[in-house]
Amino acid sequence: MYCTKVKCCLLPLHSRSDAKTLTANAAAKQHNRIVYSSQAIHHVAHQIASLYWTAVSYEVQSQAGFAKGVEKTTDLSKHIYRHLRERLASLDQQRQRRQRRLDQLRHLHRLLEPFGNPQTDIQPNLVTRDGDLAQELERMRMLVARVGGRISQQEPRERVQGEEQYLLPGSDQKLDALMDLDV
């Protein structure tokens, strides 16, 4: 039970108004519990009962249709199951093949990452046409041509007895091809 009596004379003015409000609220709560509690409980119980009986009557009506029995037809569930199982197995194989291919491509991509920016990652003289390596090859080509020209201008010396010249078979042809002479 709520205490409805508060000594108002001992409290300050704002506390007195709060005390009166508390007293009124307590009285309203007690009244609501006494009057409305049985009505609310009765109403909820009535709703539950009506919903239950509606559901039970629907089940009884639907079971009447099953009382006749199930029609006998061709059992397709095994055929459908087998078909779906085969399809699932083939899809799994496809997925595994594609996963292996994806792993392979990812591995190749990781291997090619260092070559992503060839201007900075690879030696610049190998990348550009006018790099240091190309200039050095051009100098070597000119030097070989000059040396080859000078050798061809010299008169053949007579061999001194005891001095033998040893040449590999086909070395003359290779030398001519190297110096760009017509064979």
Short mmCIF file of C-alpha atoms in Angstrom, two decimals:
data_model
loop_
_atom_site.label_atom_id
_atom_site.label_comp_id
_atom_site.label_asym_id
_atom_site.label_seq_id
_atom_site.Cartn_x
_atom_site.Cartn_y
_atom_site.Cartn_z
CA MET A 1 0.00 0.00 0.00
CA TYR A 2 1.06 3.53 -0.67
CA CYS A 3 1.41 6.07 2.03
CA THR A 4 -0.96 8.92 1.18
CA LYS A 5 -0.27 11.16 4.16
CA VAL A 6 2.70 13.51 4.00
CA LYS A 7 3.39 16.16 6.59
CA CYS A 8 3.23 19.35 4.52
CA CYS A 9 3.98 21.83 7.21
CA LEU A 10 7.56 20.69 7.76
CA LEU A 11 8.64 20.92 4.07
CA PRO A 12 9.54 24.08 2.09
CA LEU A 13 7.06 25.45 -0.50
CA HIS A 14 8.48 23.73 -3.64
CA SER A 15 8.81 20.48 -1.73
CA ARG A 16 5.18 20.81 -0.57
CA SER A 17 3.99 20.96 -4.19
CA ASP A 18 6.14 17.94 -5.04
CA ALA A 19 4.70 16.08 -2.09
CA LYS A 20 1.13 16.88 -3.17
CA THR A 21 1.94 15.67 -6.72
CA LEU A 22 3.38 12.43 -5.35
CA THR A 23 0.28 11.90 -3.22
CA ALA A 24 -2.04 12.44 -6.20
CA ASN A 25 0.03 10.09 -8.40
CA ALA A 26 -0.01 7.37 -5.75
CA ALA A 27 -3.78 7.61 -5.41
CA ALA A 28 -4.26 7.45 -9.21
CA LYS A 29 -2.04 4.35 -9.48
CA GLN A 30 -3.93 2.58 -6.72
CA HIS A 31 -7.27 3.38 -8.35
CA ASN A 32 -6.09 2.12 -11.76
CA ARG A 33 -4.88 -1.15 -10.28
CA ILE A 34 -8.14 -1.79 -8.52
CA VAL A 35 -10.54 -0.83 -11.33
CA TYR A 36 -8.79 -1.70 -14.57
CA SER A 37 -6.78 -4.75 -13.67
CA SER A 38 -9.62 -7.27 -13.79
CA GLN A 39 -11.04 -5.73 -16.98
CA ALA A 40 -7.66 -5.84 -18.76
CA ILE A 41 -6.99 -9.41 -17.69
CA HIS A 42 -10.46 -10.50 -18.79
CA HIS A 43 -10.03 -8.80 -22.19
CA VAL A 44 -6.63 -10.41 -22.87
CA ALA A 45 -7.92 -13.84 -21.83
CA HIS A 46 -10.90 -13.45 -24.18
CA GLN A 47 -8.59 -12.55 -27.12
CA ILE A 48 -6.33 -15.55 -26.46
CA ALA A 49 -9.29 -17.92 -26.30
CA SER A 50 -10.83 -16.64 -29.53
CA LEU A 51 -7.51 -16.93 -31.40
CA TYR A 52 -6.97 -20.46 -30.08
CA TRP A 53 -10.43 -21.68 -31.13
CA THR A 54 -10.03 -20.10 -34.56
CA ALA A 55 -6.74 -21.94 -35.09
CA VAL A 56 -8.18 -25.25 -33.84
CA SER A 57 -11.21 -25.05 -36.12
CA TYR A 58 -8.95 -24.29 -39.12
CA GLU A 59 -6.79 -27.36 -38.36
CA VAL A 60 -9.87 -29.58 -38.09
CA GLN A 61 -11.11 -28.37 -41.47
CA SER A 62 -7.71 -28.92 -43.12
CA GLN A 63 -7.39 -32.43 -41.63
CA ALA A 64 -10.72 -33.37 -43.18
CA GLY A 65 -9.05 -33.09 -46.60
CA PHE A 66 -6.31 -35.51 -45.53
CA ALA A 67 -8.79 -38.09 -44.29
CA LYS A 68 -9.48 -39.13 -47.90
CA GLY A 69 -5.85 -40.15 -48.33
CA VAL A 70 -2.99 -39.12 -50.53
CA GLU A 71 -3.28 -39.69 -54.24
CA LYS A 72 -0.83 -42.22 -55.57
CA THR A 73 1.31 -40.75 -58.35
CA THR A 74 4.74 -41.33 -59.78
CA ASP A 75 7.46 -40.70 -57.23
CA LEU A 76 9.69 -38.13 -58.88
CA SER A 77 11.57 -37.14 -55.77
CA LYS A 78 14.37 -39.70 -56.32
CA HIS A 79 14.79 -38.63 -59.93
CA ILE A 80 14.81 -34.95 -58.98
CA TYR A 81 17.23 -35.62 -56.12
CA ARG A 82 19.60 -37.53 -58.39
CA HIS A 83 19.45 -34.79 -61.03
CA LEU A 84 20.10 -32.05 -58.47
CA ARG A 85 22.92 -34.05 -56.88
CA GLU A 86 24.64 -34.52 -60.27
CA ARG A 87 24.24 -30.83 -61.04
CA LEU A 88 25.68 -29.90 -57.67
CA ALA A 89 28.69 -32.18 -58.25
CA SER A 90 29.33 -30.68 -61.71
CA LEU A 91 29.03 -27.14 -60.35
CA ASP A 92 31.47 -28.02 -57.58
CA GLN A 93 33.96 -29.33 -60.14
CA GLN A 94 33.58 -26.13 -62.17
CA ARG A 95 34.12 -24.07 -59.04
CA GLN A 96 37.26 -26.03 -58.16
CA ARG A 97 38.65 -25.61 -61.70
CA ARG A 98 37.98 -21.89 -61.64
CA GLN A 99 39.47 -21.58 -58.16
CA ARG A 100 42.66 -23.32 -59.34
CA ARG A 101 42.79 -21.01 -62.38
CA LEU A 102 42.26 -17.98 -60.16
CA ASP A 103 45.04 -19.11 -57.82
CA GLN A 104 47.34 -19.64 -60.80
CA LEU A 105 46.58 -16.18 -62.21
CA ARG A 106 47.06 -14.55 -58.81
CA HIS A 107 50.43 -16.29 -58.50
CA LEU A 108 51.46 -15.02 -61.94
CA HIS A 109 50.29 -11.54 -61.03
CA ARG A 110 52.42 -11.61 -57.88
CA LEU A 111 55.41 -12.76 -59.95
CA LEU A 112 54.92 -9.90 -62.44
CA GLU A 113 54.51 -7.15 -59.83
CA PRO A 114 58.21 -6.14 -59.98
CA PHE A 115 57.78 -5.42 -63.70
CA GLY A 116 54.77 -3.17 -63.19
CA ASN A 117 56.66 0.05 -63.93
CA PRO A 118 59.48 -0.84 -66.34
CA GLN A 119 60.84 2.71 -66.64
CA THR A 120 61.91 2.68 -63.00
CA ASP A 121 62.04 -0.99 -62.00
CA ILE A 122 63.99 -2.43 -64.93
CA GLN A 123 67.32 -0.94 -65.98
CA PRO A 124 66.54 2.13 -68.08
CA ASN A 125 69.23 1.30 -70.66
CA LEU A 126 67.45 -1.95 -71.51
CA VAL A 127 64.10 -0.29 -71.91
CA THR A 128 64.81 2.71 -74.09
CA ARG A 129 66.07 2.60 -77.65
CA ASP A 130 68.56 5.44 -77.11
CA GLY A 131 69.91 4.14 -73.81
CA ASP A 132 73.52 3.59 -72.82
CA LEU A 133 73.53 -0.04 -73.92
CA ALA A 134 72.30 0.81 -77.43
CA GLN A 135 75.02 3.45 -77.82
CA GLU A 136 77.70 1.02 -76.66
CA LEU A 137 76.51 -1.63 -79.13
CA GLU A 138 76.72 0.93 -81.94
CA ARG A 139 80.32 1.77 -80.97
CA MET A 140 81.24 -1.92 -80.95
CA ARG A 141 79.69 -2.40 -84.38
CA MET A 142 81.73 0.50 -85.78
CA LEU A 143 84.92 -0.85 -84.17
CA VAL A 144 84.35 -4.33 -85.63
CA ALA A 145 83.78 -2.81 -89.07
CA ARG A 146 87.01 -0.76 -88.86
CA VAL A 147 89.07 -3.73 -87.66
CA GLY A 148 87.56 -5.94 -90.35
CA GLY A 149 88.33 -3.35 -93.03
CA ARG A 150 91.95 -3.04 -91.92
CA ILE A 151 92.43 -6.78 -91.85
CA SER A 152 91.06 -7.13 -95.37
CA GLN A 153 93.41 -4.36 -96.64
CA GLN A 154 96.53 -6.10 -95.42
CA GLU A 155 98.33 -8.29 -97.89
CA PRO A 156 98.54 -11.91 -97.00
CA ARG A 157 101.93 -12.70 -95.52
CA GLU A 158 103.84 -15.68 -96.54
CA ARG A 159 103.94 -18.33 -93.96
CA VAL A 160 107.15 -18.90 -92.21
CA GLN A 161 108.16 -22.49 -92.18
CA GLY A 162 107.22 -24.12 -88.90
CA GLU A 163 104.42 -21.65 -88.25
CA GLU A 164 101.07 -23.24 -88.80
CA GLN A 165 97.83 -21.44 -88.75
CA TYR A 166 95.10 -23.33 -87.02
CA LEU A 167 91.53 -22.45 -87.99
CA LEU A 168 88.36 -24.15 -87.00
CA PRO A 169 86.30 -25.67 -89.79
CA GLY A 170 83.93 -23.04 -91.14
CA SER A 171 85.61 -20.22 -89.20
CA ASP A 172 86.24 -18.23 -92.40
CA GLN A 173 82.54 -18.20 -93.15
CA LYS A 174 81.70 -17.15 -89.60
CA LEU A 175 84.27 -14.37 -89.72
CA ASP A 176 82.92 -13.12 -93.06
CA ALA A 177 79.37 -13.19 -91.73
CA LEU A 178 80.48 -11.33 -88.61
CA MET A 179 82.15 -8.58 -90.63
CA ASP A 180 79.20 -8.33 -93.02
CA LEU A 181 81.22 -9.40 -96.04
CA ASP A 182 79.57 -11.05 -98.98
CA VAL A 183 80.16 -14.78 -98.90
#
